[in-house]
Structures are given as structure tokens and as C-alpha cells.
PDB file of C-alpha atoms and ligand atoms in Angstrom:
ATOM      1  CA  MET D   1     126.740  88.862 110.960  1.00 46.00           C
ATOM      2  CA  SER D   2     126.084  89.511 107.270  1.00 55.00           C
ATOM      3  CA  THR D   3     127.470  92.765 105.811  1.00 84.00           C
ATOM      4  CA  PHE D   4     124.274  93.025 103.764  1.00 92.00           C
ATOM      5  CA  HIS D   5     122.382  94.546 106.683  1.00 91.00           C
ATOM      6  CA  THR D   6     122.746  94.519 110.465  1.00 94.00           C
ATOM      7  CA  PRO D   7     119.299  93.919 111.980  1.00 95.00           C
ATOM      8  CA  VAL D   8     118.283  96.791 114.266  1.00 96.00           C
ATOM      9  CA  LEU D   9     117.017  96.028 117.811  1.00 97.00           C
ATOM     10  CA  ALA D  10     117.347  92.349 116.885  1.00 96.00           C
ATOM     11  CA  LYS D  11     116.630  90.886 120.334  1.00 96.00           C
ATOM     12  CA  GLU D  12     113.877  93.387 121.143  1.00 97.00           C
ATOM     13  CA  VAL D  13     112.084  92.638 117.853  1.00 98.00           C
ATOM     14  CA  ILE D  14     112.134  88.875 118.457  1.00 98.00           C
ATOM     15  CA  ASP D  15     111.038  89.314 122.089  1.00 97.00           C
ATOM     16  CA  ALA D  16     108.225  91.635 120.955  1.00 98.00           C
ATOM     17  CA  LEU D  17     106.930  89.047 118.478  1.00 98.00           C
ATOM     18  CA  GLY D  18     106.758  86.539 121.376  1.00 97.00           C
ATOM     19  CA  ILE D  19     107.801  83.649 119.117  1.00 98.00           C
ATOM     20  CA  ARG D  20     106.160  80.302 119.820  1.00 97.00           C
ATOM     21  CA  ARG D  21     107.503  77.066 118.377  1.00 97.00           C
ATOM     22  CA  GLY D  22     105.679  75.887 115.256  1.00 97.00           C
ATOM     23  CA  LYS D  23     103.638  79.107 114.925  1.00 98.00           C
ATOM     24  CA  ARG D  24     103.578  81.351 111.860  1.00 98.00           C
ATOM     25  CA  TYR D  25     104.990  84.860 111.470  1.00 98.00           C
ATOM     26  CA  ILE D  26     105.212  87.272 108.543  1.00 98.00           C
ATOM     27  CA  ASP D  27     108.361  89.337 108.084  1.00 98.00           C
ATOM     28  CA  ALA D  28     107.089  91.948 105.623  1.00 98.00           C
ATOM     29  CA  THR D  29     110.584  93.382 104.989  1.00 98.00           C
ATOM     30  CA  ALA D  30     112.964  90.423 104.884  1.00 98.00           C
ATOM     31  CA  GLY D  31     116.045  92.426 103.753  1.00 97.00           C
ATOM     32  CA  GLY D  32     119.121  90.295 104.475  1.00 96.00           C
ATOM     33  CA  GLY D  33     117.025  87.898 106.548  1.00 97.00           C
ATOM     34  CA  GLY D  34     118.475  88.935 109.925  1.00 97.00           C
ATOM     35  CA  HIS D  35     115.164  89.197 111.768  1.00 98.00           C
ATOM     36  CA  ALA D  36     113.692  86.240 109.830  1.00 98.00           C
ATOM     37  CA  LEU D  37     116.626  84.165 111.024  1.00 97.00           C
ATOM     38  CA  GLY D  38     115.906  85.240 114.594  1.00 98.00           C
ATOM     39  CA  ILE D  39     112.319  83.995 114.237  1.00 98.00           C
ATOM     40  CA  VAL D  40     113.448  80.634 112.803  1.00 98.00           C
ATOM     41  CA  GLU D  41     116.058  80.252 115.570  1.00 97.00           C
ATOM     42  CA  GLN D  42     113.259  80.558 118.149  1.00 97.00           C
ATOM     43  CA  GLY D  43     111.260  77.810 116.409  1.00 97.00           C
ATOM     44  CA  GLY D  44     108.846  80.130 114.546  1.00 98.00           C
ATOM     45  CA  ILE D  45     107.880  79.575 110.899  1.00 98.00           C
ATOM     46  CA  VAL D  46     108.440  82.586 108.637  1.00 98.00           C
ATOM     47  CA  LEU D  47     106.966  83.981 105.480  1.00 98.00           C
ATOM     48  CA  GLY D  48     109.457  86.664 104.464  1.00 98.00           C
ATOM     49  CA  ILE D  49     108.586  89.277 101.844  1.00 98.00           C
ATOM     50  CA  ASP D  50     110.743  91.864 100.125  1.00 98.00           C
ATOM     51  CA  ALA D  51     110.186  94.041  97.071  1.00 98.00           C
ATOM     52  CA  ASP D  52     113.883  93.847  96.234  1.00 98.00           C
ATOM     53  CA  ALA D  53     115.044  90.755  94.300  1.00 98.00           C
ATOM     54  CA  ASP D  54     118.583  91.154  95.709  1.00 97.00           C
ATOM     55  CA  ALA D  55     117.180  91.082  99.256  1.00 98.00           C
ATOM     56  CA  VAL D  56     115.089  87.991  98.505  1.00 98.00           C
ATOM     57  CA  ALA D  57     118.195  86.184  97.206  1.00 98.00           C
ATOM     58  CA  GLU D  58     120.279  87.274 100.203  1.00 97.00           C
ATOM     59  CA  ALA D  59     117.638  86.343 102.799  1.00 98.00           C
ATOM     60  CA  ARG D  60     117.335  82.868 101.260  1.00 98.00           C
ATOM     61  CA  ARG D  61     121.135  82.493 101.148  1.00 97.00           C
ATOM     62  CA  ASN D  62     121.462  83.623 104.765  1.00 97.00           C
ATOM     63  CA  LEU D  63     118.788  81.246 106.073  1.00 97.00           C
ATOM     64  CA  ARG D  64     120.216  78.296 104.100  1.00 97.00           C
ATOM     65  CA  ARG D  65     123.740  79.017 105.337  1.00 97.00           C
ATOM     66  CA  VAL D  66     123.043  79.736 109.013  1.00 96.00           C
ATOM     67  CA  ARG D  67     120.184  77.260 109.555  1.00 96.00           C
ATOM     68  CA  PRO D  68     120.839  74.419 107.090  1.00 96.00           C
ATOM     69  CA  GLU D  69     118.633  72.141 109.207  1.00 96.00           C
ATOM     70  CA  ALA D  70     115.589  74.410 108.688  1.00 96.00           C
ATOM     71  CA  GLU D  71     113.558  73.243 105.716  1.00 96.00           C
ATOM     72  CA  GLU D  72     112.751  75.749 102.987  1.00 96.00           C
ATOM     73  CA  GLY D  73     109.022  75.737 102.202  1.00 96.00           C
ATOM     74  CA  LYS D  74     108.222  74.188 105.606  1.00 96.00           C
ATOM     75  CA  ASP D  75     110.144  76.212 108.212  1.00 97.00           C
ATOM     76  CA  TRP D  76     110.534  79.320 106.084  1.00 98.00           C
ATOM     77  CA  ILE D  77     109.563  80.836 102.729  1.00 98.00           C
ATOM     78  CA  ILE D  78     110.937  84.044 101.240  1.00 98.00           C
ATOM     79  CA  VAL D  79     109.032  85.634  98.358  1.00 98.00           C
ATOM     80  CA  LYS D  80     109.411  88.768  96.259  1.00 98.00           C
ATOM     81  CA  GLY D  81     106.527  91.182  96.630  1.00 98.00           C
ATOM     82  CA  ASN D  82     105.379  94.524  97.940  1.00 98.00           C
ATOM     83  CA  PHE D  83     103.968  94.415 101.473  1.00 98.00           C
ATOM     84  CA  ARG D  84     101.131  96.657 100.331  1.00 98.00           C
ATOM     85  CA  ASN D  85      99.821  93.406  98.768  1.00 98.00           C
ATOM     86  CA  VAL D  86     100.505  91.343 101.871  1.00 98.00           C
ATOM     87  CA  VAL D  87      96.971  89.943 102.129  1.00 98.00           C
ATOM     88  CA  THR D  88      97.096  88.576  98.574  1.00 98.00           C
ATOM     89  CA  ILE D  89     100.646  87.293  99.042  1.00 98.00           C
ATOM     90  CA  ALA D  90      99.694  85.564 102.296  1.00 98.00           C
ATOM     91  CA  LYS D  91      96.551  84.012 100.777  1.00 96.00           C
ATOM     92  CA  ASP D  92      98.479  82.773  97.737  1.00 95.00           C
ATOM     93  CA  THR D  93     100.988  81.151 100.098  1.00 93.00           C
ATOM     94  CA  GLY D  94      98.246  79.704 102.326  1.00 92.00           C
ATOM     95  CA  TRP D  95      99.149  81.953 105.261  1.00 91.00           C
ATOM     96  CA  GLU D  96      95.897  83.598 106.264  1.00 89.00           C
ATOM     97  CA  ASN D  97      96.242  83.599 110.059  1.00 94.00           C
ATOM     98  CA  VAL D  98      99.503  84.474 111.720  1.00 98.00           C
ATOM     99  CA  GLU D  99     100.757  84.984 115.274  1.00 98.00           C
ATOM    100  CA  GLY D 100     102.707  88.066 114.386  1.00 98.00           C
ATOM    101  CA  MET D 101     103.806  90.442 111.716  1.00 98.00           C
ATOM    102  CA  LEU D 102     106.965  92.516 111.473  1.00 98.00           C
ATOM    103  CA  PHE D 103     107.706  95.616 109.426  1.00 98.00           C
ATOM    104  CA  ASP D 104     111.309  96.883 109.503  1.00 98.00           C
ATOM    105  CA  LEU D 105     110.804  99.927 107.321  1.00 98.00           C
ATOM    106  CA  GLY D 106     113.032 101.814 104.939  1.00 90.00           C
ATOM    107  CA  VAL D 107     116.229 100.862 103.266  1.00 96.00           C
ATOM    108  CA  SER D 108     118.853  98.146 103.847  1.00 96.00           C
ATOM    109  CA  SER D 109     122.578  98.847 104.130  1.00 94.00           C
ATOM    110  CA  PHE D 110     123.081  96.806 100.963  1.00 96.00           C
ATOM    111  CA  GLU D 111     120.750  99.101  99.039  1.00 96.00           C
ATOM    112  CA  LEU D 112     122.453 102.211 100.447  1.00 95.00           C
ATOM    113  CA  ASP D 113     125.965 100.934  99.791  1.00 94.00           C
ATOM    114  CA  THR D 114     125.486  99.530  96.284  1.00 95.00           C
ATOM    115  CA  LYS D 115     126.288 102.251  93.776  1.00 96.00           C
ATOM    116  CA  GLU D 116     124.164 100.888  90.906  1.00 95.00           C
ATOM    117  CA  ARG D 117     121.048 100.886  93.082  1.00 96.00           C
ATOM    118  CA  GLY D 118     121.222 104.672  93.191  1.00 95.00           C
ATOM    119  CA  PHE D 119     120.127 105.104  96.832  1.00 97.00           C
ATOM    120  CA  SER D 120     123.034 107.311  97.895  1.00 95.00           C
ATOM    121  CA  TYR D 121     124.519 110.678  97.025  1.00 95.00           C
ATOM    122  CA  ARG D 122     127.943 109.277  97.973  1.00 94.00           C
ATOM    123  CA  PHE D 123     128.671 107.809  94.519  1.00 96.00           C
ATOM    124  CA  PRO D 124     129.040 110.761  92.106  1.00 94.00           C
ATOM    125  CA  ASP D 125     128.285 108.922  88.858  1.00 95.00           C
ATOM    126  CA  ALA D 126     125.528 106.712  90.281  1.00 96.00           C
ATOM    127  CA  PRO D 127     122.092 106.836  88.654  1.00 97.00           C
ATOM    128  CA  ILE D 128     119.279 108.334  90.742  1.00 98.00           C
ATOM    129  CA  ASP D 129     117.199 105.148  90.784  1.00 98.00           C
ATOM    130  CA  LEU D 130     115.958 104.639  94.383  1.00 98.00           C
ATOM    131  CA  ARG D 131     113.465 101.847  93.590  1.00 98.00           C
ATOM    132  CA  PHE D 132     113.257  98.896  95.959  1.00 98.00           C
ATOM    133  CA  ASP D 133     111.822  96.894  93.061  1.00 98.00           C
ATOM    134  CA  ARG D 134     113.962  97.549  90.015  1.00 97.00           C
ATOM    135  CA  THR D 135     111.438  95.867  87.731  1.00 97.00           C
ATOM    136  CA  SER D 136     108.619  98.378  88.128  1.00 95.00           C
ATOM    137  CA  GLY D 137     107.726 101.993  88.753  1.00 96.00           C
ATOM    138  CA  GLU D 138     109.379 105.316  88.103  1.00 97.00           C
ATOM    139  CA  THR D 139     112.967 106.063  89.125  1.00 98.00           C
ATOM    140  CA  GLY D 140     114.091 109.132  91.054  1.00 98.00           C
ATOM    141  CA  GLU D 141     115.615 110.455  87.847  1.00 98.00           C
ATOM    142  CA  SER D 142     112.214 110.246  86.177  1.00 98.00           C
ATOM    143  CA  LEU D 143     110.538 112.170  89.029  1.00 98.00           C
ATOM    144  CA  LEU D 144     113.221 114.864  88.803  1.00 98.00           C
ATOM    145  CA  ARG D 145     112.511 115.175  85.077  1.00 98.00           C
ATOM    146  CA  ARG D 146     108.708 115.069  85.237  1.00 97.00           C
ATOM    147  CA  LEU D 147     107.421 116.773  88.403  1.00 98.00           C
ATOM    148  CA  SER D 148     106.565 120.446  88.680  1.00 98.00           C
ATOM    149  CA  GLU D 149     108.562 122.713  90.961  1.00 98.00           C
ATOM    150  CA  ASP D 150     105.658 122.757  93.438  1.00 98.00           C
ATOM    151  CA  ASP D 151     105.444 118.958  93.536  1.00 98.00           C
ATOM    152  CA  LEU D 152     109.216 118.661  94.013  1.00 98.00           C
ATOM    153  CA  TYR D 153     108.992 121.226  96.802  1.00 98.00           C
ATOM    154  CA  GLU D 154     106.184 119.251  98.501  1.00 98.00           C
ATOM    155  CA  ILE D 155     108.221 116.045  98.417  1.00 98.00           C
ATOM    156  CA  LEU D 156     111.405 117.675  99.758  1.00 98.00           C
ATOM    157  CA  ALA D 157     109.565 119.617 102.452  1.00 97.00           C
ATOM    158  CA  THR D 158     107.252 116.799 103.599  1.00 97.00           C
ATOM    159  CA  TYR D 159     109.351 113.650 103.321  1.00 97.00           C
ATOM    160  CA  GLY D 160     112.758 115.305 103.752  1.00 96.00           C
ATOM    161  CA  GLU D 161     111.670 117.956 106.257  1.00 94.00           C
ATOM    162  CA  GLU D 162     114.222 120.036 104.373  1.00 93.00           C
ATOM    163  CA  GLN D 163     114.247 123.738 105.149  1.00 93.00           C
ATOM    164  CA  SER D 164     115.755 124.743 101.831  1.00 94.00           C
ATOM    165  CA  ALA D 165     113.222 122.652  99.880  1.00 96.00           C
ATOM    166  CA  ARG D 166     111.994 125.649  97.873  1.00 96.00           C
ATOM    167  CA  ARG D 167     115.487 126.689  96.751  1.00 96.00           C
ATOM    168  CA  ILE D 168     116.428 123.115  95.815  1.00 97.00           C
ATOM    169  CA  ALA D 169     113.165 122.500  93.912  1.00 98.00           C
ATOM    170  CA  HIS D 170     113.767 125.726  92.006  1.00 97.00           C
ATOM    171  CA  GLY D 171     117.380 124.687  91.334  1.00 97.00           C
ATOM    172  CA  ILE D 172     116.235 121.325  89.920  1.00 98.00           C
ATOM    173  CA  VAL D 173     113.825 122.963  87.499  1.00 98.00           C
ATOM    174  CA  ARG D 174     116.451 125.492  86.396  1.00 97.00           C
ATOM    175  CA  ALA D 175     119.181 122.835  85.985  1.00 97.00           C
ATOM    176  CA  ARG D 176     116.988 120.444  83.984  1.00 97.00           C
ATOM    177  CA  SER D 177     116.126 123.172  81.484  1.00 97.00           C
ATOM    178  CA  VAL D 178     119.798 122.984  80.463  1.00 96.00           C
ATOM    179  CA  ARG D 179     120.367 119.200  80.799  1.00 95.00           C
ATOM    180  CA  PRO D 180     118.595 116.301  82.565  1.00 95.00           C
ATOM    181  CA  VAL D 181     119.592 115.586  86.180  1.00 97.00           C
ATOM    182  CA  LYS D 182     120.639 111.936  85.854  1.00 97.00           C
ATOM    183  CA  THR D 183     123.355 111.245  88.407  1.00 97.00           C
ATOM    184  CA  ALA D 184     124.171 111.936  92.047  1.00 97.00           C
ATOM    185  CA  ASP D 185     126.789 114.562  91.209  1.00 96.00           C
ATOM    186  CA  GLY D 186     124.221 116.477  89.100  1.00 96.00           C
ATOM    187  CA  LEU D 187     121.800 116.567  92.013  1.00 96.00           C
ATOM    188  CA  MET D 188     124.572 117.409  94.474  1.00 95.00           C
ATOM    189  CA  ALA D 189     125.653 120.367  92.326  1.00 94.00           C
ATOM    190  CA  ILE D 190     122.107 121.740  92.698  1.00 95.00           C
ATOM    191  CA  VAL D 191     122.176 121.224  96.487  1.00 94.00           C
ATOM    192  CA  LYS D 192     125.556 122.990  96.701  1.00 92.00           C
ATOM    193  CA  ASP D 193     124.363 125.856  94.474  1.00 89.00           C
ATOM    194  CA  ALA D 194     121.401 126.451  96.799  1.00 85.00           C
ATOM    195  CA  GLY D 195     123.810 128.427  98.994  1.00 74.00           C
ATOM    196  CA  HIS D 196     124.485 126.157 101.961  1.00 76.00           C
ATOM    197  CA  HIS D 197     127.462 126.051 104.236  1.00 83.00           C
ATOM    198  CA  ILE D 198     129.744 123.186 103.220  1.00 85.00           C
ATOM    199  CA  ALA D 199     129.261 121.463 106.582  1.00 88.00           C
ATOM    200  CA  GLU D 200     125.501 121.288 105.987  1.00 90.00           C
ATOM    201  CA  ILE D 201     125.737 119.545 102.608  1.00 92.00           C
ATOM    202  CA  PRO D 202     125.861 115.872 103.737  1.00 92.00           C
ATOM    203  CA  GLY D 203     122.786 116.295 105.975  1.00 93.00           C
ATOM    204  CA  ILE D 204     120.835 118.083 103.243  1.00 95.00           C
ATOM    205  CA  ALA D 205     121.912 115.519 100.642  1.00 95.00           C
ATOM    206  CA  ALA D 206     120.732 112.680 102.902  1.00 95.00           C
ATOM    207  CA  ARG D 207     117.358 114.385 103.421  1.00 96.00           C
ATOM    208  CA  VAL D 208     116.918 115.063  99.680  1.00 97.00           C
ATOM    209  CA  TYR D 209     117.654 111.408  98.882  1.00 97.00           C
ATOM    210  CA  GLN D 210     115.374 110.199 101.680  1.00 97.00           C
ATOM    211  CA  ALA D 211     112.541 112.384 100.385  1.00 98.00           C
ATOM    212  CA  LEU D 212     112.924 111.178  96.803  1.00 98.00           C
ATOM    213  CA  ARG D 213     113.144 107.547  97.962  1.00 98.00           C
ATOM    214  CA  ILE D 214     109.907 107.837  99.927  1.00 98.00           C
ATOM    215  CA  ALA D 215     108.178 109.355  96.894  1.00 98.00           C
ATOM    216  CA  VAL D 216     109.624 106.881  94.361  1.00 98.00           C
ATOM    217  CA  ASN D 217     108.448 103.875  96.394  1.00 98.00           C
ATOM    218  CA  ASP D 218     105.230 105.496  97.651  1.00 98.00           C
ATOM    219  CA  GLU D 219     106.399 104.404 101.086  1.00 98.00           C
ATOM    220  CA  MET D 220     103.599 106.108 103.012  1.00 98.00           C
ATOM    221  CA  GLY D 221     100.919 104.583 100.786  1.00 98.00           C
ATOM    222  CA  ALA D 222     102.532 101.137 101.012  1.00 98.00           C
ATOM    223  CA  LEU D 223     102.751 101.387 104.802  1.00 98.00           C
ATOM    224  CA  ARG D 224      99.083 102.367 105.079  1.00 98.00           C
ATOM    225  CA  GLU D 225      98.039  99.346 103.005  1.00 98.00           C
ATOM    226  CA  GLY D 226     100.498  97.034 104.762  1.00 98.00           C
ATOM    227  CA  LEU D 227      99.109  98.028 108.169  1.00 98.00           C
ATOM    228  CA  GLU D 228      95.562  97.461 106.889  1.00 98.00           C
ATOM    229  CA  GLY D 229      96.745  94.010 105.816  1.00 98.00           C
ATOM    230  CA  SER D 230      98.063  93.276 109.301  1.00 98.00           C
ATOM    231  CA  ARG D 231      94.540  93.794 110.695  1.00 98.00           C
ATOM    232  CA  VAL D 232      93.311  91.018 108.420  1.00 97.00           C
ATOM    233  CA  LEU D 233      96.179  88.598 108.896  1.00 98.00           C
ATOM    234  CA  VAL D 234      97.199  88.773 112.565  1.00 98.00           C
ATOM    235  CA  LYS D 235      95.160  86.496 114.869  1.00 97.00           C
ATOM    236  CA  ARG D 236      93.556  87.704 118.082  1.00 98.00           C
ATOM    237  CA  GLY D 237      96.314  87.940 120.705  1.00 98.00           C
ATOM    238  CA  GLY D 238      98.957  88.101 117.952  1.00 98.00           C
ATOM    239  CA  ARG D 239     101.530  90.847 117.631  1.00 98.00           C
ATOM    240  CA  LEU D 240     102.171  93.729 115.247  1.00 98.00           C
ATOM    241  CA  VAL D 241     105.786  94.902 115.511  1.00 98.00           C
ATOM    242  CA  VAL D 242     107.014  97.927 113.564  1.00 98.00           C
ATOM    243  CA  LEU D 243     110.472  99.467 113.349  1.00 98.00           C
ATOM    244  CA  SER D 244     110.328 102.898 111.747  1.00 98.00           C
ATOM    245  CA  PHE D 245     113.009 105.432 110.853  1.00 96.00           C
ATOM    246  CA  HIS D 246     110.999 108.513 109.886  1.00 96.00           C
ATOM    247  CA  SER D 247     108.660 110.696 111.950  1.00 95.00           C
ATOM    248  CA  LEU D 248     105.803 110.410 109.422  1.00 96.00           C
ATOM    249  CA  GLU D 249     106.023 106.615 109.460  1.00 97.00           C
ATOM    250  CA  ASP D 250     106.086 106.551 113.238  1.00 98.00           C
ATOM    251  CA  ARG D 251     103.030 108.801 113.351  1.00 97.00           C
ATOM    252  CA  MET D 252     101.116 106.482 111.020  1.00 98.00           C
ATOM    253  CA  VAL D 253     102.110 103.411 113.054  1.00 98.00           C
ATOM    254  CA  LYS D 254     101.106 105.064 116.334  1.00 98.00           C
ATOM    255  CA  GLN D 255      97.772 106.095 114.828  1.00 98.00           C
ATOM    256  CA  GLU D 256      97.101 102.542 113.589  1.00 98.00           C
ATOM    257  CA  MET D 257      97.926 101.041 116.977  1.00 98.00           C
ATOM    258  CA  ARG D 258      95.723 103.583 118.784  1.00 97.00           C
ATOM    259  CA  THR D 259      92.707 103.504 116.530  1.00 97.00           C
ATOM    260  CA  GLY D 260      92.846 100.033 114.939  1.00 97.00           C
ATOM    261  CA  PRO D 261      91.931  96.674 116.542  1.00 98.00           C
ATOM    262  CA  TRP D 262      95.029  96.718 118.755  1.00 98.00           C
ATOM    263  CA  HIS D 263      96.155  97.102 122.308  1.00 98.00           C
ATOM    264  CA  MET D 264      99.295  99.226 122.328  1.00 97.00           C
ATOM    265  CA  VAL D 265     101.997  97.277 124.219  1.00 98.00           C
ATOM    266  CA  THR D 266     104.705  99.967 124.009  1.00 97.00           C
ATOM    267  CA  LYS D 267     103.363 103.222 125.435  1.00 93.00           C
ATOM    268  CA  LYS D 268     106.586 104.871 124.322  1.00 96.00           C
ATOM    269  CA  PRO D 269     108.624 103.511 121.410  1.00 97.00           C
ATOM    270  CA  LEU D 270     111.731 101.459 122.196  1.00 98.00           C
ATOM    271  CA  THR D 271     114.989 102.845 120.787  1.00 97.00           C
ATOM    272  CA  PRO D 272     118.502 101.380 120.430  1.00 97.00           C
ATOM    273  CA  ASN D 273     120.815 101.740 123.425  1.00 97.00           C
ATOM    274  CA  ALA D 274     124.219 103.452 123.348  1.00 96.00           C
ATOM    275  CA  ARG D 275     126.011 100.144 122.756  1.00 96.00           C
ATOM    276  CA  GLU D 276     123.971  99.315 119.662  1.00 96.00           C
ATOM    277  CA  LEU D 277     124.334 102.887 118.381  1.00 96.00           C
ATOM    278  CA  SER D 278     128.123 102.748 118.788  1.00 95.00           C
ATOM    279  CA  GLN D 279     128.163  99.593 116.622  1.00 94.00           C
ATOM    280  CA  ASN D 280     125.523 100.600 114.084  1.00 94.00           C
ATOM    281  CA  ARG D 281     125.103 104.269 113.274  1.00 90.00           C
ATOM    282  CA  ARG D 282     122.231 103.464 110.935  1.00 91.00           C
ATOM    283  CA  ALA D 283     120.123 102.431 113.905  1.00 93.00           C
ATOM    284  CA  ARG D 284     120.087 105.988 115.236  1.00 92.00           C
ATOM    285  CA  SER D 285     116.579 107.055 114.240  1.00 94.00           C
ATOM    286  CA  ALA D 286     114.914 103.675 114.903  1.00 97.00           C
ATOM    287  CA  LYS D 287     111.668 103.508 116.859  1.00 98.00           C
ATOM    288  CA  LEU D 288     110.089 100.194 117.756  1.00 98.00           C
ATOM    289  CA  ARG D 289     106.355  99.997 118.447  1.00 98.00           C
ATOM    290  CA  VAL D 290     104.453  96.884 119.436  1.00 98.00           C
ATOM    291  CA  ALA D 291     100.727  96.152 119.582  1.00 98.00           C
ATOM    292  CA  GLU D 292      98.584  93.109 120.333  1.00 98.00           C
ATOM    293  CA  LYS D 293      95.489  92.232 118.305  1.00 98.00           C
ATOM    294  CA  LEU D 294      92.228  92.578 120.214  1.00 97.00           C
TER     295      LEU D 294
HETATM  296  C1  SAM Q 301     115.625  97.848 106.847  1.00 70.07           C
HETATM  297  S1  SAM Q 301     115.554  96.643 105.604  1.00 70.07           S
HETATM  298  C2  SAM Q 301     115.045  95.169 106.431  1.00 70.07           C
HETATM  299  C3  SAM Q 301     116.181  94.414 107.066  1.00 70.07           C
HETATM  300  C4  SAM Q 301     115.826  93.079 107.654  1.00 70.07           C
HETATM  301  N1  SAM Q 301     114.884  93.212 108.759  1.00 70.07           N
HETATM  302  C5  SAM Q 301     117.049  92.327 108.113  1.00 70.07           C
HETATM  303  O1  SAM Q 301     117.126  91.945 109.287  1.00 70.07           O
HETATM  304  O2  SAM Q 301     117.963  92.130 107.282  1.00 70.07           O
HETATM  305  C6  SAM Q 301     114.099  97.095 104.767  1.00 70.07           C
HETATM  306  C7  SAM Q 301     113.755  96.197 103.578  1.00 70.07           C
HETATM  307  O3  SAM Q 301     112.397  96.447 103.251  1.00 70.07           O
HETATM  308  C8  SAM Q 301     112.251  96.383 101.858  1.00 70.07           C
HETATM  309  N2  SAM Q 301     111.035  97.145 101.556  1.00 70.07           N
HETATM  310  C9  SAM Q 301     110.803  98.459 101.713  1.00 70.07           C
HETATM  311  N3  SAM Q 301     109.542  98.768 101.377  1.00 70.07           N
HETATM  312  C10 SAM Q 301     108.946  97.613 101.008  1.00 70.07           C
HETATM  313  C11 SAM Q 301     107.641  97.277 100.573  1.00 70.07           C
HETATM  314  N4  SAM Q 301     106.675  98.199 100.433  1.00 70.07           N
HETATM  315  N5  SAM Q 301     107.370  95.979 100.325  1.00 70.07           N
HETATM  316  C12 SAM Q 301     108.327  95.026 100.470  1.00 70.07           C
HETATM  317  N6  SAM Q 301     109.598  95.290 100.859  1.00 70.07           N
HETATM  318  C13 SAM Q 301     109.895  96.565 101.133  1.00 70.07           C
HETATM  319  C14 SAM Q 301     113.543  96.954 101.307  1.00 70.07           C
HETATM  320  O4  SAM Q 301     113.801  96.479 100.014  1.00 70.07           O
HETATM  321  C15 SAM Q 301     114.574  96.450 102.338  1.00 70.07           C
HETATM  322  O5  SAM Q 301     115.166  95.251 101.903  1.00 70.07           O
END
């Protein structure tokens, strides 16, 4: 298994897609290519998409290494792009009708564990970047510099569900009046100064980073557009499979499957079992929902 990212609910995702030999599937979040590989191994043809150039390179490397017999361009294609543009990407690649589409939302382990990518509070001198696509858009540092206290509060409270959002937003505005908040340790000093018990700090730090990441990448907006794209691209009887890691994402997915042109296959979301959780802590908030196109 690649150390880049361990695919969550790997077997369940592939089963849910109901892979048929020679049929086409879109993996909208290729990451390290773990799920894409699973589709190819079952005889499916994959168009993998990722906004992150490092993920695109790794997914290609992984597929070439593990399935050298699979032909690039015929059995699989991995392209860089944002899944909010999935309809355009699919049309440009000649993939207008597919049997299934997968979204495995959020962040890869590689992104979290690579200091320079600035996705984690664990590296004190790391920049606060948080962009999936490092070639476009504003960084977390830029949001911390530019947004008003009320906007920062909204982000921390909504996307981080952080109880001390007000105190932290206030702390950011106060700190940046002295010097810009550029690195993880600068942001962590603000979290610590907001008067929390030491044991609470890692949880709060994770929620603050999650909130900023969702805002930086407009993850809710991208998901809305990506799901709209799935309506256009998935054939009748085809599957929409979504792995989410945040309650707001799960709510949006559930809403789409209830009100869109879908039959909800999973009445309740599937979650990782104790064995998977003991091997992969990062799977702990995963929820898998599956729908079939009407
Ligand atoms: C959890 S990982 C996917 C892991 C992958 N399923 C695997 O098995 O290795 C999520 C990936 O989605 C990508 N991503 C997040 N939002 C995206 C978006 N709007 N468009 C394209 N890729 C996105 C991230 O860069 C990351 O590589």
C-alpha cells in the first residue's frame, strides 16, 4: 500500500460502484490512485481527476507500477483539474456518459503530512497554504490577513464547528495588527492565547485548520457543482458514490441523493469497521453514501 494515502473503505467503494468490465468510471478525487487502482483491477476504465499536481503524478505512478499491463490513455487517464468543472473535463476527454462517479472528499495523507503544503498545524514553521491546487487561488495566510473578524468567525464556527471561534477570530485580528500571521506556530500561539486547556489544543488546532482549508478551497461550492456535474454525466442505472468526512458535506450529499435524479441505495451511511479504524485513524469520520441514477 502506498504511504501517500490509504484508501478509506476501499472494498466498499468498489462494490458500491458495481464495476463492470470495459465500462467507464470517473474518480473525481484521484489522490494517490488507491480507489482508481481498485476500479482498474476490476476491469473498469477510469478517468481520474485531482486538483493537486502532486496527487496527479502519484496516481499515475501508482497505476503504472501496480498495473503495468493496463494501458494509459485506454484503460485509465489521470488529469489535473477541479471536480467543480467535471462536466467540461469529461467532455474534453470524450467521457460524457459514465457508469459511475466517485468523490472521496477532503485531504490526502500526503497533503497533511507534507510540511511545505501547509495543511497541518504540526509543523511550526510551515506556511499556512492549504490549497489543493498550488497554482491558483488565495492561501490560508492570505485569508488570515484579509478577512474581517466577523468573516473569520463565520468560517471557524461554520466549517470548524469551533466553540471558541469568536475568541480565536478576535485573537487573529489583534495579532495581525502587530505582525502578519504567516506560519503554523503564529496561528497556534493565537489558539493557545484564547485561554484553552492544554489538552484541548490539538483538537481546536485541527478544527481551525479544517475550517480554513474548507474556505481556501471553497470545498462546499466545489462539492455542489461537482454533484450537479454527476447528474449530467452518470448514465441511468449508474452509481454516485461519495465518501465524506465533514457533517456539512454529508448533509449536502444526502440532500442531493434525496432530491436529485437518484434512488438512495444506502439508507444509512456506511462507516469503517473497528479493524479499519485500528489501522487507519484518518478513516474515523468517514461516511459512505451511494445512489443510483433514475
Ligand atoms: C481523500 S483524497 C483521495 C484519495 C484517493 N481516493 C486514493 O485512494 O488515494 C482527496 C483528494 O481530493 C483532492 N481534491 C479535493 N477537492 C478537490 C476538487 N474540488 N477537485 C479536484 N480534486 C480535489 C485532493 O487534492 C486530494 O488529493
